[in-house]
C-alpha angles and dihedrals in degrees: 000000000000128000095259092054091048092052093047093051091048090049092051091050092048094049091047090052090049092053091049088051092051091046090053090054092051090049090053092242088149094066108134126246104023117178093257091061091055098060093093090061127078123227110298093002100113109106093029116109121226120199117143092184091071133086116240091259093051090046090054090051090049091051091048089054093053095041139260116309121213119209115227110275095196107093092218092053092045091051091049091050091050091049093051092048090051089052090049089052090054090049090052091050092050091057100037099096096040094047092046092054093050095045091047090054089048091056092051093050091045091059093044093048093046092051093049091046094050093049090047090051093052090051091061091069098020102042094174093059111120100346100144094100128049093227089057093060117113096250094058100034094051089050090050089053093051095048094043088055098040098044102018118038099021102048094038091053091043094049092046094051093042094050090051095044103044097064088050091052092047092042093229139098124273112267121208100011091160090067089056092051091050090047090051090054093050093045094051092043089053092047093050090049091046094051089047091054091049091049089051091053101259117124141127095251093234118118113246089010101065096123109098113255093238089064093040088070087076090055091049093049092045093049091050092052092047090054095052097076089049091054093045092048091050090054089051096049123140098204128086097207122056109221117230092255088064089053092053096043094044092049092048092051089050098043097049099061090045091052094045096046093049092046096046099043104127119236094009105102128048138169117343090352087062091050090049091049090047093061093036086061097035093057098036094053086060097043102034101036115022095032097052092046091052094044090049088052092052093046090055105037100039097060092037093056097049094036094235129114117240112277097241122019090183091058089055091054091046088054092050097051094041089053091049094049102037106039103061099090101029094111094071093083087075086069097060106139095021125113096266126121112284093229091059093057092042091051089051092051092048092049090047090057091044088057086077087080099066091036093055090043091056095041094051090046093051093047094048091047092051094042108126091010103075090109087071088074087076092064108028118071091187091053092046092057096039098047092047089047090053091050090051089053088059093047096045094046095048090046090050092050093054093038087062091065112105094232092057096034090058089066102035101040115107091012138107088259088080091054090052090050093049091052091047088062105035097035111025092039109027102027096044089050091052091048090055093046092050091052087056098041104044098065087054093046095048099030084227134110125242099267100215112037092182090063088063091059091043090052092050096051094043094054094041095049092041093050093046090056091044096048099042092046095051093042094055093040091049094052092048090047092052094048091050092050090053093051107093091197093063125075117237093251090065088065088054097047094049090061098054098091090046092048088054088052087051090056092048091050092044090051092053090048091050090051088054090051091052090052090051092047092049091050091048092051091046089056092046090053090051100246118159130021121343124238119203110209126327121339090253088067094046103112097205091049093049092047092049091047095049090049092054 
């Protein structure tokens, strides 16, 4: 298949998708509030805000911003609502221990990964910093940071949120939670062993896949056990329609083991095929695992908090299928200039541009759902993190699509610009979304309020300001670095020197972000140790909160 044929096929697919999109508009498939979007709400619950991270007074202010909510007057509807809320309470209780274990592990790995990342950043402009031990050298420490994020913080947070959310979406209790706990133990044991091998100097030499395959078996076994309760719970569901968040989460939990097994199969990939596989995995683990989990989280928590179904359920499904069809070969644009077939790189660039379709579908849906409700960001910490995370998904995806173009890639490839872009996706999008979800989930898991509400705001502003400094610094420094490397009149060292001020900005931003993570970890531990006011059951059953809300 030559380049022309590839481009023509991609063009035909794109035009077909455009006509389907126009047809859906003419058929009024974008009408708000279809029945499928309501399945996450109980009887009479639409219009009622839900935010367990708030105090009763803050919850009343949030409800006042959205509008007055009327409880069902019909006794039959009121009884049905009470019954469904009782079932939700049982679902929350069934997941509390399992979710707490996963989220606790996520906090530990977040602090470890942040510390390793900050030290690695300092080494870029202070190379003699902490060089007494081999495992503290940049090459090993930066790899430790990447793997602690990719296989520690991110999956533990994702699994914890997914395990808590799925029984709620299926309106049933979690089945087989012990398998998930055993899987969590195996996963973390494998990760500890893998990081130890990397620190000792043993790794595969492939980015994102540095953990030796012998140790990766523990991750595979652990992941399989973690998935079992999700399958059993799905079989035990009490709903007829599977909400779009289930689609995203289910697909992510299926795609990840396929990606990891293919990538880690020993003796299967060699030479350029190995390099191609490396970036096939490296990009797909971001787009087909972390991205679907985060999008599923947003599609559940955003409408639940403001008490309003998503504006267009059909747009959410369009985004899902477009992501599934268009993302598979995006990673090839990392191989521009390498000895791989031209059609492979071209296909990757075309699919990168086609990813604009699911991104715009999600972005429009989020904006229309939040339209008239943006004032709620003042009161809801969960919403603040999640909405900003969704906006960063739009920015990171659009930036990635255009970065794949050869004209732009020529400048940004092999520069710090790529690092800034990677953090825009995995941190500003995924991590901020997980922060927001954890602020919602933990009061339900612990039956306890966040003890220090001001720390939530402090955490938000520290990570946002820190990341802004980090991202802007590396973006500017990366562009200048790329331009200097392309200038034949300048020696290579000029491209290094020009980045120093921006690398220092990176360390400053990273330090502020790490401080925000320490605040979050302290607050998490304080809740786990039962400091602050107690909460009995979900916020919907909190008498003072309900009274304050009804009085708003």
